CSV table of C-alpha atoms and ligand atoms in Angstrom, one decimal:
chain,number,residue,atom,x,y,z
H,1422,MET,CA,0.0,0.0,0.0
H,1423,SER,CA,1.5,3.3,-0.9
H,1424,ASN,CA,1.9,5.8,1.8
H,1425,THR,CA,-0.6,8.6,1.4
H,1426,HIS,CA,-0.6,9.4,5.1
H,1427,GLY,CA,-1.1,13.0,6.1
H,1428,ARG,CA,-2.2,14.4,2.7
H,1429,VAL,CA,-5.8,15.3,2.4
H,1430,VAL,CA,-6.7,15.1,-1.3
H,1431,VAL,CA,-10.2,16.6,-1.4
H,1432,ASP,CA,-11.3,19.6,0.5
H,1433,VAL,CA,-15.0,19.5,1.5
H,1434,GLU,CA,-16.8,22.8,1.8
H,1435,GLN,CA,-19.9,23.7,3.8
H,1436,ALA,CA,-21.9,23.9,0.5
H,1437,ASP,CA,-21.1,20.2,-0.1
H,1438,ASP,CA,-22.6,19.2,3.2
H,1439,ILE,CA,-25.7,21.4,2.5
H,1440,ALA,CA,-26.1,19.7,-0.9
H,1441,LEU,CA,-25.8,16.2,0.6
H,1442,LEU,CA,-28.4,16.9,3.3
H,1443,ALA,CA,-30.8,18.5,0.8
H,1444,ASP,CA,-30.5,15.5,-1.5
H,1445,PHE,CA,-31.0,13.1,1.4
H,1446,ALA,CA,-34.2,14.9,2.3
H,1447,ALA,CA,-35.4,14.7,-1.4
H,1448,LEU,CA,-34.6,11.0,-1.5
H,1449,SER,CA,-36.3,10.3,1.8
H,1450,ALA,CA,-39.5,11.8,0.5
H,1451,ILE,CA,-39.9,8.9,-1.9
H,1452,GLY,CA,-42.0,6.2,-0.4
H,1453,ALA,CA,-42.1,8.2,2.9
H,1454,THR,CA,-44.2,6.7,5.7
H,1455,PRO,CA,-46.0,8.9,8.3
H,1456,ALA,CA,-43.5,8.2,11.1
H,1457,GLY,CA,-40.4,9.3,9.2
H,1458,GLY,CA,-39.5,6.0,7.5
H,1459,VAL,CA,-39.7,4.8,4.0
H,1460,GLU,CA,-41.4,1.8,2.3
H,1461,ARG,CA,-39.5,0.9,-0.9
H,1462,GLN,CA,-39.2,-2.8,-1.1
H,1463,ALA,CA,-37.2,-4.2,-4.0
H,1464,ALA,CA,-38.7,-3.7,-7.5
H,1465,THR,CA,-41.9,-2.0,-6.2
H,1466,PRO,CA,-43.0,1.3,-7.8
H,1467,GLU,CA,-41.4,3.2,-4.9
H,1468,ASP,CA,-38.1,1.4,-5.5
H,1469,GLY,CA,-38.5,2.4,-9.2
H,1470,GLN,CA,-39.1,6.0,-8.3
H,1471,THR,CA,-36.0,6.1,-6.1
H,1472,ARG,CA,-33.9,4.6,-8.8
H,1473,ALA,CA,-35.3,7.1,-11.3
H,1474,TRP,CA,-34.3,9.9,-8.9
H,1475,LEU,CA,-30.8,8.5,-8.7
H,1476,GLN,CA,-30.5,8.0,-12.4
H,1477,ALA,CA,-31.5,11.6,-13.1
H,1478,TRP,CA,-29.1,12.9,-10.4
H,1479,LEU,CA,-26.2,10.9,-12.0
H,1480,ALA,CA,-27.0,11.7,-15.6
H,1481,GLY,CA,-27.3,15.4,-14.8
H,1482,ARG,CA,-23.7,15.4,-13.6
H,1483,GLY,CA,-22.2,13.6,-16.5
H,1484,PHE,CA,-22.2,10.0,-15.2
H,1485,THR,CA,-23.1,7.2,-17.6
H,1486,VAL,CA,-26.0,5.3,-16.2
H,1487,ALA,CA,-26.4,1.6,-16.8
H,1488,GLN,CA,-28.3,-1.4,-15.3
H,1489,ASP,CA,-27.1,-5.0,-15.4
H,1490,ARG,CA,-29.1,-8.2,-15.8
H,1491,VAL,CA,-30.1,-8.4,-12.1
H,1492,GLY,CA,-31.1,-4.7,-11.8
H,1493,ASN,CA,-27.9,-3.4,-10.2
H,1494,LEU,CA,-27.8,0.3,-11.2
H,1495,PHE,CA,-24.5,2.0,-11.9
H,1496,GLY,CA,-23.3,5.5,-12.6
H,1497,LEU,CA,-19.9,5.4,-14.3
H,1498,LEU,CA,-17.5,8.2,-14.4
H,1499,GLU,CA,-14.5,7.7,-16.7
H,1500,LEU,CA,-11.6,9.8,-15.6
H,1501,VAL,CA,-8.9,7.7,-17.1
H,1502,PRO,CA,-10.0,6.0,-20.4
H,1503,GLY,CA,-9.7,2.2,-20.2
H,1504,ALA,CA,-8.7,2.0,-16.5
H,1505,PRO,CA,-10.5,-0.3,-14.0
H,1506,TYR,CA,-13.2,1.2,-11.8
H,1507,VAL,CA,-13.4,1.7,-8.1
H,1508,LEU,CA,-17.0,1.1,-7.1
H,1509,ALA,CA,-18.8,2.7,-4.2
H,1510,GLY,CA,-22.4,2.4,-3.1
H,1511,SER,CA,-25.0,0.5,-1.1
H,1512,HIS,CA,-28.8,-0.1,-1.7
H,1513,LEU,CA,-31.9,2.1,-2.2
H,1514,ASP,CA,-34.4,-0.7,-1.4
H,1515,SER,CA,-35.9,-0.8,2.1
H,1516,GLN,CA,-37.7,-3.1,4.5
H,1517,PRO,CA,-41.5,-2.7,4.9
H,1518,ARG,CA,-41.9,0.4,7.1
H,1519,GLY,CA,-38.1,0.6,7.1
H,1520,GLY,CA,-35.8,3.4,8.1
H,1521,ARG,CA,-34.7,6.1,5.6
H,1522,PHE,CA,-31.0,5.7,6.3
H,1523,ASP,CA,-30.4,2.0,5.8
H,1524,GLY,CA,-28.8,1.7,2.4
H,1525,ALA,CA,-30.0,5.0,0.9
H,1526,TYR,CA,-27.4,7.0,2.9
H,1527,GLY,CA,-24.6,4.8,1.5
H,1528,VAL,CA,-25.7,5.2,-2.1
H,1529,LEU,CA,-26.1,9.0,-1.8
H,1530,ALA,CA,-22.8,9.4,0.1
H,1531,ALA,CA,-21.1,7.4,-2.7
H,1532,ALA,CA,-22.8,9.6,-5.4
H,1533,HIS,CA,-21.7,12.8,-3.6
H,1534,ALA,CA,-18.2,11.5,-3.1
H,1535,ALA,CA,-17.9,10.6,-6.7
H,1536,GLU,CA,-19.2,14.0,-7.8
H,1537,ARG,CA,-16.7,15.7,-5.5
H,1538,LEU,CA,-14.0,13.7,-7.1
H,1539,ARG,CA,-15.3,14.6,-10.6
H,1540,ARG,CA,-15.0,18.2,-9.7
H,1541,HIS,CA,-11.6,17.8,-8.1
H,1542,TYR,CA,-10.1,16.1,-11.1
H,1543,ALA,CA,-11.7,18.7,-13.4
H,1544,ALA,CA,-9.8,21.3,-11.5
H,1545,VAL,CA,-6.3,19.8,-11.1
H,1546,HIS,CA,-3.8,18.4,-13.6
H,1547,ASP,CA,-3.2,15.1,-11.7
H,1548,ARG,CA,-4.9,12.0,-13.2
H,1549,PRO,CA,-6.0,9.3,-10.9
H,1550,ARG,CA,-5.2,5.6,-11.6
H,1551,TYR,CA,-8.8,4.5,-11.7
H,1552,ASN,CA,-12.2,5.4,-12.8
H,1553,ILE,CA,-15.1,5.7,-10.3
H,1554,ALA,CA,-18.6,4.2,-10.4
H,1555,VAL,CA,-21.5,4.5,-8.0
H,1556,VAL,CA,-23.8,1.5,-7.4
H,1557,ASP,CA,-27.3,0.9,-6.1
H,1558,TRP,CA,-27.3,-2.9,-5.5
H,1559,PHE,CA,-30.6,-4.5,-6.3
H,1560,ASN,CA,-32.5,-6.1,-3.4
H,1561,GLU,CA,-30.1,-5.9,-0.5
H,1562,GLU,CA,-32.9,-6.2,2.0
H,1563,GLY,CA,-34.2,-9.6,1.1
H,1564,SER,CA,-37.7,-8.7,2.3
H,1565,ARG,CA,-39.8,-9.1,-0.8
H,1566,PHE,CA,-37.4,-11.5,-2.5
H,1567,LYS,CA,-35.0,-13.8,-0.7
H,1568,PRO,CA,-32.0,-13.9,-0.2
H,1569,SER,CA,-30.8,-10.6,0.9
H,1570,MET,CA,-27.7,-9.0,-0.9
H,1571,MET,CA,-29.1,-10.4,-4.1
H,1572,GLY,CA,-27.6,-7.9,-6.6
H,1573,SER,CA,-24.1,-8.0,-5.1
H,1574,GLY,CA,-24.4,-11.8,-4.8
H,1575,VAL,CA,-25.0,-12.2,-8.5
H,1576,PHE,CA,-22.3,-9.6,-9.3
H,1577,THR,CA,-19.7,-11.4,-7.3
H,1578,GLY,CA,-20.8,-14.9,-8.5
H,1579,ALA,CA,-22.0,-16.0,-5.1
H,1580,LEU,CA,-25.6,-16.4,-6.5
H,1581,PRO,CA,-26.4,-17.7,-10.0
H,1582,LEU,CA,-28.2,-15.1,-12.1
H,1583,GLU,CA,-30.9,-17.5,-13.3
H,1584,GLN,CA,-31.7,-18.5,-9.7
H,1585,ALA,CA,-32.0,-14.9,-8.7
H,1586,LEU,CA,-34.3,-14.0,-11.6
H,1587,ALA,CA,-36.5,-17.0,-10.9
H,1588,THR,CA,-37.0,-16.2,-7.2
H,1589,THR,CA,-40.7,-15.4,-6.4
H,1590,ASP,CA,-42.3,-13.1,-3.9
H,1591,VAL,CA,-45.2,-14.3,-1.7
H,1592,GLY,CA,-47.6,-13.4,-4.6
H,1593,GLY,CA,-45.7,-15.6,-7.1
H,1594,VAL,CA,-44.1,-12.7,-9.0
H,1595,THR,CA,-40.5,-13.5,-10.1
H,1596,VAL,CA,-37.6,-11.1,-9.8
H,1597,GLY,CA,-37.3,-11.2,-13.6
H,1598,GLU,CA,-40.9,-10.1,-14.0
H,1599,ALA,CA,-40.6,-7.4,-11.3
H,1600,LEU,CA,-37.4,-6.0,-12.8
H,1601,ASP,CA,-39.1,-5.9,-16.2
H,1602,ALA,CA,-42.2,-4.1,-14.8
H,1603,MET,CA,-39.8,-1.5,-13.3
H,1604,GLY,CA,-37.8,-1.2,-16.5
H,1605,ALA,CA,-34.7,-2.2,-14.5
H,1606,ARG,CA,-33.4,-5.3,-16.2
H,1607,GLY,CA,-30.4,-4.5,-18.3
H,1608,GLU,CA,-29.2,-6.7,-21.2
H,1609,ALA,CA,-25.6,-7.2,-20.3
H,1610,ASP,CA,-23.0,-7.0,-17.6
H,1611,VAL,CA,-22.1,-3.3,-17.2
H,1612,PHE,CA,-18.4,-4.0,-16.9
H,1613,GLY,CA,-18.4,-6.5,-19.8
H,1614,GLU,CA,-17.2,-10.1,-19.6
H,1615,ASN,CA,-14.5,-9.3,-17.1
H,1616,ALA,CA,-16.6,-7.5,-14.6
H,1617,ARG,CA,-14.5,-8.8,-11.8
H,1618,ARG,CA,-11.2,-7.6,-13.3
H,1619,ALA,CA,-12.7,-4.3,-14.4
H,1620,VAL,CA,-13.6,-3.4,-10.8
H,1621,ALA,CA,-10.5,-2.9,-8.7
H,1622,ALA,CA,-11.9,-2.0,-5.3
H,1623,TYR,CA,-15.1,-1.3,-3.4
H,1624,ALA,CA,-16.1,1.1,-0.7
H,1625,GLU,CA,-19.4,1.4,1.2
H,1626,ILE,CA,-20.7,3.5,4.1
H,1627,HIS,CA,-23.7,2.6,6.2
H,1628,ILE,CA,-25.4,3.4,9.5
H,1629,GLU,CA,-24.2,1.1,12.2
H,1630,GLN,CA,-27.6,-0.3,13.2
H,1631,GLY,CA,-26.1,-0.9,16.6
H,1632,ARG,CA,-25.0,1.2,19.7
H,1633,GLU,CA,-21.2,0.7,19.8
H,1634,LEU,CA,-20.3,4.0,18.2
H,1635,GLU,CA,-22.8,6.0,20.1
H,1636,LYS,CA,-21.7,4.5,23.4
H,1637,ALA,CA,-18.1,5.2,22.6
H,1638,GLY,CA,-18.9,8.8,21.4
H,1639,ILE,CA,-17.0,8.1,18.1
H,1640,GLY,CA,-18.3,9.2,14.7
H,1641,ILE,CA,-16.5,6.8,12.4
H,1642,GLY,CA,-16.6,3.0,12.5
H,1643,LEU,CA,-14.1,0.9,10.6
H,1644,VAL,CA,-15.7,-2.4,9.9
H,1645,ASP,CA,-13.1,-5.1,10.4
H,1646,SER,CA,-15.3,-8.2,10.4
H,1647,THR,CA,-18.8,-9.6,10.1
H,1648,TRP,CA,-20.9,-11.9,12.2
H,1649,ALA,CA,-21.9,-15.3,10.8
H,1650,ALA,CA,-25.5,-16.0,9.8
H,1651,ASN,CA,-27.6,-19.1,9.2
H,1652,LYS,CA,-31.0,-18.3,7.7
H,1653,TYR,CA,-33.6,-21.0,7.2
H,1654,GLU,CA,-36.9,-21.4,5.5
H,1655,LEU,CA,-39.3,-23.7,7.4
H,1656,SER,CA,-42.6,-25.4,6.5
H,1657,VAL,CA,-44.5,-26.6,9.4
H,1658,LEU,CA,-47.0,-29.1,8.1
H,1659,GLY,CA,-50.2,-30.3,10.0
H,1660,SER,CA,-53.7,-31.1,8.9
H,1661,GLN,CA,-56.5,-28.7,8.2
H,1662,ALA,CA,-59.4,-29.1,10.7
H,1663,HIS,CA,-62.5,-27.4,12.3
H,1664,THR,CA,-61.5,-25.1,15.2
H,1665,GLY,CA,-64.6,-26.0,17.1
H,1666,ALA,CA,-65.7,-29.4,16.2
H,1667,THR,CA,-62.3,-31.3,15.9
H,1668,ALA,CA,-61.3,-33.0,19.2
H,1669,MET,CA,-58.1,-31.5,20.6
H,1670,ALA,CA,-56.5,-34.9,20.6
H,1671,ASP,CA,-57.2,-35.2,16.8
H,1672,ARG,CA,-55.5,-31.9,15.9
H,1673,ARG,CA,-52.2,-31.5,14.0
H,1674,ASP,CA,-52.1,-27.8,14.3
H,1675,ALA,CA,-49.3,-26.3,12.2
H,1676,LEU,CA,-49.7,-22.9,13.9
H,1677,TYR,CA,-49.1,-24.5,17.3
H,1678,GLY,CA,-46.0,-26.1,15.9
H,1679,ALA,CA,-44.8,-22.8,14.5
H,1680,ALA,CA,-45.5,-21.1,17.8
H,1681,LEU,CA,-43.3,-23.7,19.6
H,1682,VAL,CA,-40.6,-22.9,17.0
H,1683,VAL,CA,-40.8,-19.2,17.7
H,1684,VAL,CA,-40.4,-19.8,21.5
H,1685,ALA,CA,-37.6,-22.3,21.0
H,1686,VAL,CA,-35.6,-19.9,18.9
H,1687,ARG,CA,-36.0,-17.1,21.5
H,1688,GLU,CA,-35.0,-19.5,24.3
H,1689,LEU,CA,-31.9,-20.5,22.3
H,1690,ALA,CA,-30.8,-16.8,22.3
H,1691,ASP,CA,-31.5,-16.5,26.0
H,1692,ARG,CA,-29.3,-19.5,26.7
H,1693,PHE,CA,-26.3,-18.2,24.8
H,1694,GLY,CA,-26.4,-14.6,25.9
H,1695,LEU,CA,-25.0,-11.7,23.9
H,1696,ASP,CA,-23.3,-13.8,21.3
H,1697,LEU,CA,-26.4,-15.3,19.7
H,1698,HIS,CA,-29.1,-13.3,18.0
H,1699,THR,CA,-32.2,-15.2,16.8
H,1700,SER,CA,-35.5,-14.4,15.2
H,1701,CYS,CA,-38.4,-15.8,13.2
H,1702,GLY,CA,-40.1,-13.8,10.5
H,1703,GLN,CA,-42.6,-13.7,7.7
H,1704,LEU,CA,-45.0,-16.3,8.9
H,1705,THR,CA,-47.6,-17.3,6.3
H,1706,VAL,CA,-50.5,-19.3,7.7
H,1707,TYR,CA,-52.6,-21.6,5.5
H,1708,PRO,CA,-55.5,-21.3,5.1
H,1709,ASN,CA,-55.5,-18.4,7.7
H,1710,SER,CA,-59.2,-18.6,8.5
H,1711,PRO,CA,-60.5,-17.9,12.0
H,1712,VAL,CA,-62.4,-21.2,11.9
H,1713,VAL,CA,-59.8,-23.5,10.6
H,1714,VAL,CA,-56.9,-25.2,12.4
H,1715,ALA,CA,-53.9,-24.3,10.2
H,1716,ARG,CA,-52.6,-27.0,7.8
H,1717,GLU,CA,-49.3,-25.2,7.2
H,1718,VAL,CA,-47.1,-22.4,8.4
H,1719,HIS,CA,-44.3,-21.2,6.2
H,1720,MET,CA,-41.7,-19.1,8.0
H,1721,HIS,CA,-38.2,-17.8,8.1
H,1722,LEU,CA,-35.7,-18.3,10.8
H,1723,ASP,CA,-32.5,-16.4,11.4
H,1724,LEU,CA,-29.5,-17.3,13.7
H,1725,ARG,CA,-26.5,-15.0,14.0
H,1726,SER,CA,-23.3,-15.0,16.0
H,1727,PRO,CA,-19.8,-13.6,16.0
H,1728,SER,CA,-18.6,-17.2,16.5
H,1729,ASP,CA,-18.9,-19.9,13.8
H,1730,GLU,CA,-18.5,-22.5,16.5
H,1731,LEU,CA,-21.2,-21.1,18.7
H,1732,LEU,CA,-23.5,-20.8,15.7
H,1733,ALA,CA,-22.9,-24.5,14.9
H,1734,GLU,CA,-23.6,-25.5,18.5
H,1735,ALA,CA,-26.9,-23.4,18.6
H,1736,ASP,CA,-27.8,-25.0,15.2
H,1737,GLU,CA,-27.4,-28.5,16.6
H,1738,LEU,CA,-29.6,-27.6,19.7
H,1739,LEU,CA,-32.2,-26.2,17.3
H,1740,ARG,CA,-32.1,-29.4,15.2
H,1741,VAL,CA,-32.8,-31.5,18.4
H,1742,ARG,CA,-35.6,-29.1,19.5
H,1743,LEU,CA,-37.3,-29.1,16.1
H,1744,ALA,CA,-37.5,-32.9,16.3
H,1745,GLU,CA,-39.1,-32.7,19.7
H,1746,ILE,CA,-41.6,-30.1,18.4
H,1747,GLU,CA,-42.6,-32.4,15.6
H,1748,VAL,CA,-43.7,-35.0,18.2
H,1749,GLN,CA,-45.2,-32.5,20.7
H,1750,ALA,CA,-47.4,-30.8,18.1
H,1751,ASP,CA,-47.8,-33.8,15.8
H,1752,VAL,CA,-46.5,-31.9,12.8
H,1753,THR,CA,-43.7,-32.3,10.2
H,1754,ILE,CA,-41.1,-29.6,9.9
H,1755,ASN,CA,-39.2,-29.3,6.6
H,1756,ARG,CA,-36.2,-27.0,6.9
H,1757,THR,CA,-34.0,-25.7,4.1
H,1758,TYR,CA,-31.0,-23.3,4.2
H,1759,ALA,CA,-32.1,-20.0,2.7
H,1760,HIS,CA,-28.8,-18.1,3.1
H,1761,THR,CA,-25.7,-18.5,5.1
H,1762,TRP,CA,-22.4,-16.8,5.6
H,1763,ARG,CA,-19.5,-17.4,8.0
H,1764,GLY,CA,-17.9,-14.9,10.3
H,1765,GLN,CA,-15.3,-13.2,8.2
H,1766,VAL,CA,-12.7,-10.4,8.3
H,1767,TYR,CA,-12.6,-7.4,6.0
H,1768,GLN,CA,-9.1,-6.8,4.5
H,1769,PRO,CA,-6.9,-5.2,7.1
H,1770,GLU,CA,-5.5,-2.8,4.5
H,1771,GLY,CA,-8.9,-1.4,4.0
H,1772,VAL,CA,-9.3,-0.8,7.7
H,1773,GLU,CA,-5.9,0.8,7.9
H,1774,LEU,CA,-6.6,3.0,4.9
H,1775,ALA,CA,-9.9,4.3,6.4
H,1776,ARG,CA,-8.2,4.8,9.8
H,1777,SER,CA,-5.5,6.9,8.3
H,1778,VAL,CA,-8.1,9.0,6.4
H,1779,ALA,CA,-10.0,9.6,9.6
H,1780,THR,CA,-6.9,10.5,11.5
H,1781,ASP,CA,-5.8,12.9,8.8
H,1782,LEU,CA,-9.2,14.6,8.9
H,1783,GLY,CA,-8.9,14.9,12.6
H,1784,LEU,CA,-11.7,12.4,13.3
H,1785,ALA,CA,-11.8,9.7,15.9
H,1786,SER,CA,-12.5,6.2,14.6
H,1787,VAL,CA,-12.7,2.7,16.0
H,1788,GLU,CA,-13.0,-0.8,14.7
H,1789,VAL,CA,-16.4,-2.3,14.7
H,1790,ARG,CA,-17.9,-5.6,13.7
H,1791,THR,CA,-21.1,-5.7,11.6
H,1792,ARG,CA,-23.9,-8.0,12.8
H,1793,ALA,CA,-26.0,-7.2,9.7
H,1794,GLY,CA,-25.1,-8.4,6.2
H,1795,HIS,CA,-24.1,-5.8,3.6
H,1796,ASP,CA,-23.2,-5.8,-0.1
H,1797,SER,CA,-19.7,-5.3,1.1
H,1798,THR,CA,-19.9,-8.7,2.7
H,1799,ASN,CA,-20.0,-10.1,-0.9
H,1800,MET,CA,-17.6,-7.6,-2.5
H,1801,LYS,CA,-14.8,-8.1,0.1
H,1802,ASP,CA,-14.5,-11.7,-1.1
H,1803,ARG,CA,-13.5,-10.4,-4.6
H,1804,VAL,CA,-11.7,-7.0,-4.3
H,1805,PRO,CA,-10.1,-4.8,-1.6
H,1806,THR,CA,-13.0,-3.3,0.3
H,1807,VAL,CA,-13.5,-0.6,2.8
H,1808,MET,CA,-16.7,-0.6,4.9
H,1809,LEU,CA,-17.4,2.4,7.1
H,1810,PHE,CA,-20.1,3.0,9.7
H,1811,VAL,CA,-21.7,6.1,11.2
H,1812,PRO,CA,-23.6,6.1,14.4
H,1813,SER,CA,-27.2,5.1,14.7
H,1814,VAL,CA,-29.2,6.8,17.5
H,1815,ASP,CA,-30.2,4.1,20.0
H,1816,GLY,CA,-29.0,1.5,17.5
H,1817,ILE,CA,-32.5,1.4,16.0
H,1818,SER,CA,-32.8,-0.1,12.5
H,1819,HIS,CA,-35.3,-1.7,10.2
H,1820,ALA,CA,-37.8,0.6,11.8
H,1821,GLU,CA,-39.2,4.0,10.9
H,1822,SER,CA,-37.5,5.6,13.9
H,1823,GLU,CA,-34.0,4.8,12.6
H,1824,PHE,CA,-32.0,8.0,12.9
H,1825,THR,CA,-28.5,9.4,12.3
H,1826,HIS,CA,-27.5,13.0,13.0
H,1827,ASP,CA,-26.7,15.3,10.1
H,1828,GLU,CA,-23.2,15.9,11.3
H,1829,ASP,CA,-22.5,12.2,11.3
H,1830,LEU,CA,-23.9,11.9,7.8
H,1831,CYS,CA,-21.7,14.7,6.6
H,1832,ARG,CA,-18.6,13.5,8.4
H,1833,GLY,CA,-19.0,10.0,7.1
H,1834,THR,CA,-19.4,11.2,3.5
H,1835,GLN,CA,-16.2,13.2,3.9
H,1836,VAL,CA,-14.3,10.1,5.1
H,1837,LEU,CA,-15.7,8.1,2.2
H,1838,THR,CA,-14.7,10.8,-0.3
H,1839,GLU,CA,-11.2,11.0,1.0
H,1840,THR,CA,-10.9,7.2,1.2
H,1841,LEU,CA,-12.0,6.9,-2.5
H,1842,ALA,CA,-9.6,9.7,-3.5
H,1843,ARG,CA,-6.7,7.7,-2.0
H,1844,ILE,CA,-7.9,4.4,-3.6
H,1845,LEU,CA,-8.1,6.3,-6.9
H,1846,GLN,CA,-4.5,7.4,-6.4
H,1847,GLY,CA,-3.4,3.9,-5.9
H,1848,ALA,CA,-3.6,3.3,-2.1
H,1849,PHE,CA,-4.3,-0.4,-2.7
H,1850,ASP,CA,-1.8,-0.9,-5.4
K,1464,GLV,C1,-29.1,-8.2,5.4
K,1464,GLV,O1,-29.3,-7.1,5.4
K,1464,GLV,C2,-29.0,-9.1,6.5
K,1464,GLV,O2,-28.4,-8.7,7.5
K,1464,GLV,O3,-29.6,-10.2,6.5
K,1465,MN,MN1,-28.5,-1.9,4.6
K,1466,MN,MN1,-31.4,-3.4,6.0
């Protein structure tokens, strides 16, 4: 890594911060919910409006806008003809009744950072070594279509394109159909056949979605590793019956079985303490009539831990408990892996680069571990990656009350800008 320590490449002015916050307010108005959040699930009309807003923003500043075959949206800025790109971004899609910061802040910060770099290089004689591109990864949230981090998964080869396009939402609409309806399915890989060679590095900034930075009173988190996750899809199968007439002894109540699973999963977390997070979600009850004992419950289950070993131990206990529940509720439980990743480190050179940037800007920073998945979780497996966090008030996320202070948004964007400037100048070479 070349030594760029001490030299700040891009000066940020107050007008830049004002522009960032104004754009964030405009973006947050799309799909806005009454309590300050947004609802823009992947490939819904609101996601489409948000993408159109970004496309207009990028095109209006001279970026070339392109979409790939899984709906990842790019804004390319060629500063050095033929050179590889440094990519920066996050995701514009949200959870249902989600927060307005999760993902959207990272895309906007990347767009502003790239625009600052465009202006910088228009004003100086120096040429960078790389081009820069902004990305809105398709369907990071994994709420409407599973799995999460879909667009970056396809981009990095972790998820086959055909599998992603064939994935359906609960109404049976495929990703391919939803992308077409939104006009978001591109015809080719944006970086050509050699996408992975044409992209030299990746950077992402995100809200922490936790309390560590706030507790420490530090504005910049340097993500050095990620928790492991095991996500499952479960079908609990019973028999449909009359809620009044059927004798209790004759019932095979899928909802009762599912309820036992929900409790078991919570008790698992209680048993392991801070190092295991568990949850059940998106329960679909069939036939969901007030007068029918459910024949089936389809549900998602999520186990996460900083330790692969602990996760494996919890997983084994869950397997045993699910077998007991099958007997207790007289149901069958079919379980498939929906998505899994191991606890992994981010490249130390990325952490060091971001740390020196923060230091040179006079900002305190600290290493943090991400519990949530991010598109950078995929990208770091392919190219040198920097992942930055800014504080989340009270650690709230995936909720309308998610909040990050303006100063933190601005500071984070400044660190991202400078980090990208140094990567463009060869900090990872
Ligand atoms: C993705 O955002 C995840 O943490 O599952
Ligand atoms: Mn996110
Ligand atoms: Mn999220």
